[in-house]
CSV table of C-alpha atoms and ligand atoms in Angstrom, one decimal:
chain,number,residue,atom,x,y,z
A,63,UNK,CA,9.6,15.5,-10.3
A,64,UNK,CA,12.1,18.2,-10.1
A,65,UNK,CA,15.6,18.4,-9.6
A,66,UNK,CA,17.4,19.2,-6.2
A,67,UNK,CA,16.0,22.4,-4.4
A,68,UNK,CA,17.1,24.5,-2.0
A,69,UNK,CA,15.6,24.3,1.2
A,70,UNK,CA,15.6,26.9,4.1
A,71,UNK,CA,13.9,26.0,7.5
A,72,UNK,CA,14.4,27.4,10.8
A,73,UNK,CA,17.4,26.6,13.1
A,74,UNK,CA,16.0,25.6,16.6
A,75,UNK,CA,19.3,27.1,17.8
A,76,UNK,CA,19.6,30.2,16.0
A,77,UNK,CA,17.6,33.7,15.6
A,78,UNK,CA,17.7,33.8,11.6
A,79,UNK,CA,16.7,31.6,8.9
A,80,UNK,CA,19.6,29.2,8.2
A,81,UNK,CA,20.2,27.2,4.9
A,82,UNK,CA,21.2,23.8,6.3
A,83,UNK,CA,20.3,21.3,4.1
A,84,UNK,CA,19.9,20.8,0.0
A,85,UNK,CA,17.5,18.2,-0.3
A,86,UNK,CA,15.5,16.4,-2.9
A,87,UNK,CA,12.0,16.1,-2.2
A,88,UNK,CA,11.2,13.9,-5.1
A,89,UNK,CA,12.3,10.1,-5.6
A,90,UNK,CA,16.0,9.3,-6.3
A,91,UNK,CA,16.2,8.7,-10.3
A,92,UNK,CA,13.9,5.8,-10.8
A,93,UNK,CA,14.1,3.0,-13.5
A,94,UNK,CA,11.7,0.8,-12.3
A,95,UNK,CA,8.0,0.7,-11.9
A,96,UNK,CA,5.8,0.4,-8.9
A,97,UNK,CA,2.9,-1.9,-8.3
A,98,UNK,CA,0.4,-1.6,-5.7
A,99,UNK,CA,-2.1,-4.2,-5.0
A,100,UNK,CA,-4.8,-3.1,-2.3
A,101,UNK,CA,-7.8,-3.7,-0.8
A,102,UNK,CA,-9.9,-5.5,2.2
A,103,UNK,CA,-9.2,-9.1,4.0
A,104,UNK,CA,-9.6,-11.9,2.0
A,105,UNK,CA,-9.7,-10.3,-1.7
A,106,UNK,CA,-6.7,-12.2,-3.2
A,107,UNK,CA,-3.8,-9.6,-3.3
A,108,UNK,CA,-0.9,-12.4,-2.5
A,109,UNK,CA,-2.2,-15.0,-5.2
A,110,UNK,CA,-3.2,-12.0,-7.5
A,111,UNK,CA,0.4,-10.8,-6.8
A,112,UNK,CA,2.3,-13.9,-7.5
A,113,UNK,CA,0.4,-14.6,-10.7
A,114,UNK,CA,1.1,-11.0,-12.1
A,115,UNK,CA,4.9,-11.5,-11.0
A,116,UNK,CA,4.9,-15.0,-13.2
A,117,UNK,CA,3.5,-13.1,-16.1
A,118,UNK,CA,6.0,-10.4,-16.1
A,119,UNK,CA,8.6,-12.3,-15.4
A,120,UNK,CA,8.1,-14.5,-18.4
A,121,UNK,CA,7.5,-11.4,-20.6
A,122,UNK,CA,11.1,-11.0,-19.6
A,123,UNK,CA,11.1,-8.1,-16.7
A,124,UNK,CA,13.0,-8.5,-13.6
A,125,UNK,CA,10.2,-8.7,-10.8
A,126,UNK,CA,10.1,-8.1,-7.1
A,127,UNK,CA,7.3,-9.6,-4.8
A,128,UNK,CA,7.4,-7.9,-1.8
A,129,UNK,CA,4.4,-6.9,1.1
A,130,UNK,CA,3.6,-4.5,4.2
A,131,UNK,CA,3.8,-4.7,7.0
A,132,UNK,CA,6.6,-6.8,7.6
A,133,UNK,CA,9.1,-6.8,4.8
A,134,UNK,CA,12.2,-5.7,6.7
A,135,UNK,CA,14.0,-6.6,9.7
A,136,UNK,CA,12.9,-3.7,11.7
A,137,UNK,CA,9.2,-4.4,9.7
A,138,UNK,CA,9.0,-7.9,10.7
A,139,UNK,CA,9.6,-7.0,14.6
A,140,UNK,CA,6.6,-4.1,13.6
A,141,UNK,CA,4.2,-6.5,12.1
A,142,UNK,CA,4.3,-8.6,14.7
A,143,UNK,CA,3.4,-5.7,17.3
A,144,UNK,CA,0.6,-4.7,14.9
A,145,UNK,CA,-1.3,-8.2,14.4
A,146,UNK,CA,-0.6,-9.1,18.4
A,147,UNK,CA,-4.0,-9.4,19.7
A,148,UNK,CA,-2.7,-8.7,22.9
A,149,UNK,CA,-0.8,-5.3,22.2
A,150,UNK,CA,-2.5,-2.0,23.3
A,151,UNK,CA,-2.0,0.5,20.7
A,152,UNK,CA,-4.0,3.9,20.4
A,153,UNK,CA,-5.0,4.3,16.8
A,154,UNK,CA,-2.1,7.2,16.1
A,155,UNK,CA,0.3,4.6,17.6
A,156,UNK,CA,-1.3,2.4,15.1
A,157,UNK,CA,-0.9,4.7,12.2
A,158,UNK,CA,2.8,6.2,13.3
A,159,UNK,CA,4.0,2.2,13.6
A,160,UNK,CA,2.4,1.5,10.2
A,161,UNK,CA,4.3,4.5,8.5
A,162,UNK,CA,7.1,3.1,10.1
A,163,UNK,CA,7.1,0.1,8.8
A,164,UNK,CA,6.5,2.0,5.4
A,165,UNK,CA,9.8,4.1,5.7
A,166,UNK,CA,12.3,1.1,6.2
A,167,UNK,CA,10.1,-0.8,3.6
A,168,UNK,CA,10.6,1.8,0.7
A,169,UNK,CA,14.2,2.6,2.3
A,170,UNK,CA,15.4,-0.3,1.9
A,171,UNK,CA,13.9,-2.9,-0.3
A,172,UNK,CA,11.6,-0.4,-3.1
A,173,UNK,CA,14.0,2.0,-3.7
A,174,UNK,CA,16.9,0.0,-4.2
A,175,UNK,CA,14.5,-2.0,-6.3
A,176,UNK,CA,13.4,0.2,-8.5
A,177,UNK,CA,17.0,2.4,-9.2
A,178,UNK,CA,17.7,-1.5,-10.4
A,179,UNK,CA,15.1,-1.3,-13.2
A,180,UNK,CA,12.9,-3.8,-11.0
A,181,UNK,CA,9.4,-4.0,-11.2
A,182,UNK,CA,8.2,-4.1,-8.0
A,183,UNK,CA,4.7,-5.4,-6.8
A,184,UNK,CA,3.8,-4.7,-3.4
A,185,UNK,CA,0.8,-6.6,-1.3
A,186,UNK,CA,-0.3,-3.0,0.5
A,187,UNK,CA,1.0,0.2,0.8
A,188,UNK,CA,-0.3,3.5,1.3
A,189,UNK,CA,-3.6,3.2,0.6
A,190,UNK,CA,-3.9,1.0,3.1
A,191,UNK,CA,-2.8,3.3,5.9
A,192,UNK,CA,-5.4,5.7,4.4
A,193,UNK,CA,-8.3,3.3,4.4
A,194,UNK,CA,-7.6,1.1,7.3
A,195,UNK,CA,-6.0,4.0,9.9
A,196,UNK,CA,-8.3,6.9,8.3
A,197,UNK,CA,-11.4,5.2,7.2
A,198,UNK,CA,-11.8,2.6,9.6
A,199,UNK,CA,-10.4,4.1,12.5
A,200,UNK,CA,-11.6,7.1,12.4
A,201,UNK,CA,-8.3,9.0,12.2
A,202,UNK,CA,-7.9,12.0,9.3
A,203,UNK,CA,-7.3,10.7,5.9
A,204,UNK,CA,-5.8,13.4,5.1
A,205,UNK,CA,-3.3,13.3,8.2
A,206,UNK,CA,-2.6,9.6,7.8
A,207,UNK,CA,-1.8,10.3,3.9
A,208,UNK,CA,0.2,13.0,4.9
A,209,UNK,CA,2.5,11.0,7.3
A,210,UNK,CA,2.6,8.2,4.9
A,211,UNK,CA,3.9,10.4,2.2
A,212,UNK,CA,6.7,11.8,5.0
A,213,UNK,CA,7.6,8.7,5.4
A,214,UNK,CA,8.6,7.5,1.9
A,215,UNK,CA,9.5,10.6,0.5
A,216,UNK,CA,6.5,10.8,-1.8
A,217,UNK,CA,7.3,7.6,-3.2
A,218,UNK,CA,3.5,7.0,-5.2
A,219,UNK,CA,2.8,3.8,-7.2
A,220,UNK,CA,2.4,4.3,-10.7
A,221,UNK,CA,-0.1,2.4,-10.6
A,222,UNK,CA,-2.6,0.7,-8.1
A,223,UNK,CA,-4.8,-2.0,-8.6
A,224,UNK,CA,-7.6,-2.1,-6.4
A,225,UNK,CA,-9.1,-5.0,-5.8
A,226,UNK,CA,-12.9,-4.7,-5.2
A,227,UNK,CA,-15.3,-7.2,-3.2
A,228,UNK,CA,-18.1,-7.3,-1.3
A,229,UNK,CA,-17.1,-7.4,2.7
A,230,UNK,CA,-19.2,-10.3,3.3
A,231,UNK,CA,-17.3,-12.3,0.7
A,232,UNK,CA,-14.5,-11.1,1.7
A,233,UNK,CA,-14.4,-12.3,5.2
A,234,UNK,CA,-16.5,-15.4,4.0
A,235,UNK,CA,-13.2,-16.3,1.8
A,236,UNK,CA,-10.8,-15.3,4.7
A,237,UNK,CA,-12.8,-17.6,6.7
A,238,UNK,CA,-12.7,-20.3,4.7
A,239,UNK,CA,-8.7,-20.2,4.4
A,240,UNK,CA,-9.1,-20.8,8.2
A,241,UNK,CA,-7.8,-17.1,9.1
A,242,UNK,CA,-11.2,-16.0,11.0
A,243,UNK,CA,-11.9,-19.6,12.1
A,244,UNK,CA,-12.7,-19.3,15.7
A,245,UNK,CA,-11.0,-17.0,17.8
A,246,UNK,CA,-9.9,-13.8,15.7
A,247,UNK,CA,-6.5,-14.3,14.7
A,248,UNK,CA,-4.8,-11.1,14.7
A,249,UNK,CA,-5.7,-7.5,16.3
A,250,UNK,CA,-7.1,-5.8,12.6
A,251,UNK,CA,-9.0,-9.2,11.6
A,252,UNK,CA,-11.1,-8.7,15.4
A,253,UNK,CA,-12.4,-5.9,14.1
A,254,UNK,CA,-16.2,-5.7,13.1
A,255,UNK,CA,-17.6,-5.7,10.0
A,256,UNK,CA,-18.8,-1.9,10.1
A,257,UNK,CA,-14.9,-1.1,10.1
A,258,UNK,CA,-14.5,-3.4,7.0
A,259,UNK,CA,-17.3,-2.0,5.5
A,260,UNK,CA,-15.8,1.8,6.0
A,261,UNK,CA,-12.7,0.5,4.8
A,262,UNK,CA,-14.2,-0.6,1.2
A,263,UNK,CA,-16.0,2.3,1.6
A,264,UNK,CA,-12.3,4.6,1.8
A,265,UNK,CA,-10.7,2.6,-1.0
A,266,UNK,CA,-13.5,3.2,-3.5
A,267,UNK,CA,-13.1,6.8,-2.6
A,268,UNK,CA,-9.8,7.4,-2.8
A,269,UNK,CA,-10.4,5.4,-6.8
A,270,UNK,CA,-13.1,8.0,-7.4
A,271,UNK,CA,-10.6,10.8,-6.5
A,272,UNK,CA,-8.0,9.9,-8.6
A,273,UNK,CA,-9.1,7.1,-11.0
A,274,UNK,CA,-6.2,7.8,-13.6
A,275,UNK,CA,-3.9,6.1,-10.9
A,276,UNK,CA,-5.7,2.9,-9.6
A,277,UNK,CA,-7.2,-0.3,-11.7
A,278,UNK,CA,-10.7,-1.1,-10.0
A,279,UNK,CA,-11.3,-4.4,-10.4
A,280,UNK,CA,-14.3,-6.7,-9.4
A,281,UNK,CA,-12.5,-9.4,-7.3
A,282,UNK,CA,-15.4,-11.4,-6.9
A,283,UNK,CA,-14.4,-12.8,-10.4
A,284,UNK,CA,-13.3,-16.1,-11.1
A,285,UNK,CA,-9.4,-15.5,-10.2
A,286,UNK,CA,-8.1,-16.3,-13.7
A,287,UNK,CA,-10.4,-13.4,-14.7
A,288,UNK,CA,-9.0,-11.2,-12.3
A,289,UNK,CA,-5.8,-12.2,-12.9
A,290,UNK,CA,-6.3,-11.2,-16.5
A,291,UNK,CA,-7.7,-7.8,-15.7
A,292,UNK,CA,-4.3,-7.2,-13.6
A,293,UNK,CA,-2.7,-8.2,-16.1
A,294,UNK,CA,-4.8,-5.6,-18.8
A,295,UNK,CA,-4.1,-2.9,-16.6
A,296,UNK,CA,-0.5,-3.3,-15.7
A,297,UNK,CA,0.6,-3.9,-19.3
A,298,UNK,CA,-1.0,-0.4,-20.2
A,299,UNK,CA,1.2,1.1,-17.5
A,300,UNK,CA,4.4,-0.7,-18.5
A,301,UNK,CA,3.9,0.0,-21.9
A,302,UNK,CA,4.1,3.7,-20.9
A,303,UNK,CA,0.7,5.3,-22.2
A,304,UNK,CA,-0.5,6.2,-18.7
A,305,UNK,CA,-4.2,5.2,-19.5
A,306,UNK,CA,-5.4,3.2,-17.1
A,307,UNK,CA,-9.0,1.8,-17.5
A,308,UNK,CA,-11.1,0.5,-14.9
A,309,UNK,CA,-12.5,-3.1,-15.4
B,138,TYD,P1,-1.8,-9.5,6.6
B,138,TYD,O1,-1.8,-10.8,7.3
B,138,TYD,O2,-0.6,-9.1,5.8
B,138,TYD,O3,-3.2,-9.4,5.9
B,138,TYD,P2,-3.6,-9.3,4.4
B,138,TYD,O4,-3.3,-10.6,3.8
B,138,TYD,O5,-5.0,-8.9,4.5
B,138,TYD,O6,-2.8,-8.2,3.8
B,138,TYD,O7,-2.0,-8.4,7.7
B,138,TYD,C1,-1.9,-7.1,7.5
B,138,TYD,C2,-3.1,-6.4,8.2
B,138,TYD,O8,-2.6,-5.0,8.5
B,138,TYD,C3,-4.3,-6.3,7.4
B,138,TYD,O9,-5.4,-6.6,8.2
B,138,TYD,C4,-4.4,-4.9,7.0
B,138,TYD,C5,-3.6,-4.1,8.0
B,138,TYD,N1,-3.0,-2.9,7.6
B,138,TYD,C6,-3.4,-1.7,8.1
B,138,TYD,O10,-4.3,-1.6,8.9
B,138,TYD,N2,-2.7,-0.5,7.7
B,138,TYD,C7,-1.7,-0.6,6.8
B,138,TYD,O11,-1.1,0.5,6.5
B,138,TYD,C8,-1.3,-1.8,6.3
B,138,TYD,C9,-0.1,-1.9,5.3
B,138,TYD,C10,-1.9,-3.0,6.7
């Protein structure tokens, strides 16, 4: 995280190399820390979130609960072009109105958050463009981590929990909240379980490239278990030793 740099780029305008911007390429000064939770449908990121959120906030920390796609104005007009069954999007439409989403998201509700000295937990982020728009898809992971990163500034989590579950349980549980029950109910949950399975597949990876920045932990646990794993791993991180162990 360095300080301001100067940046030249190219003028479309002009013949020569103009200076016209200094520009920070790292996060504003942040106070806070960022949560991710990730991982397929139906592995218990929004309970898993809220519970974590109660235990911090009783240990005393200012806590904000927040989700993709969706959480803005601008996200919630997104999220409801992304889940319409009926929409026609090309997967780098896909992708570019995910990242979208992303920018206003960390814009507006993260970054304020976190120059407050929140902690803030969001349901999905990154990773999820990665896994879902790369992995599943088809697109490249590298490309769609690359736009994601454009998009909030390089704004990474310090630390992501990754929660892990068989995709046949997964969907099994989705399905038995009454989200898969008979027709699909949004454009990603129609997809087939080869694309879920790629996108377990892509999370795991991206653990196994850098584990010292994710929790894995077995969601197929009894949910007070995994709850206390979350809980395990995210008090390491808040504590400020930066060792985060897999469960
Ligand atoms: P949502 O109803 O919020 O599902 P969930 O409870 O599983 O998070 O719908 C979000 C859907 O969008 C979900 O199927 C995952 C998908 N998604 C992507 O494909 N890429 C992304 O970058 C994000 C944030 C979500």
């Amino acid at each position: 995280m360095g300080g301001a740099v100067r940046t030249h780029v190219r003028h479309p305008a002009s013949d020569g190399e103009a200076e016209i911007a200094t520009v920070s390429p790292s996060p504003a000064v942040r106070r806070g820390r960022f949560l991710a939770l990730e991982g397929g449908e139906g592995a218990g990121k929004s309970t898993q979130a809220e519970r974590l959120a109660d235990d911090l906030r009783r240990l005393g920390h200012e806590v904000v609960v927040t989700r993709e796609p969706g959480a803005t104005t601008v996200g919630a007009a997104l999220r409801q072009l992304l889940l319409d069954p009926d929409a026609q999007l090309t997967d780098r439409t896909e992708a570019l109105l995910y990242a979208a989403d992303r920018a206003e998201h960390v814009a507006r509700v993260v970054r304020p958050a976190l120059e407050h000295g929140a902690v803030v937990i969001t349901d999905r982020y990154v990773d999820s463009s990665v896994a879902y728009q790369g992995y599943g898809r088809g697109l490249d992971p590298a490309i769609v981590l690359q736009l994601s990163r454009w998009a909030t500034g390089d704004l990474v989590p310090d630390l992501t929990v990754l929660l892990d579950l068989p995709v046949a349980d997964g969907l099994a549980r989705a399905r038995a909240r009454g989200r898969l029950a008979g027709a699909p109910t949004d454009r990603i949950e129609a997809e087939t379980r080869a694309f879920f399975e790629r996108i377990r597949a892509g999370f795991r990876q991206l653990h196994d490239t850098a584990p010292e920045r994710y929790a894995l932990i077995d969601a197929a646990a009894d949910p007070d278990e995994v709850a206390a794993a979350v809980r395990h791993a995210v008090q390491q991180v808040l504590a400020g030793d930066g060792e985060v162990l897999s469960a």
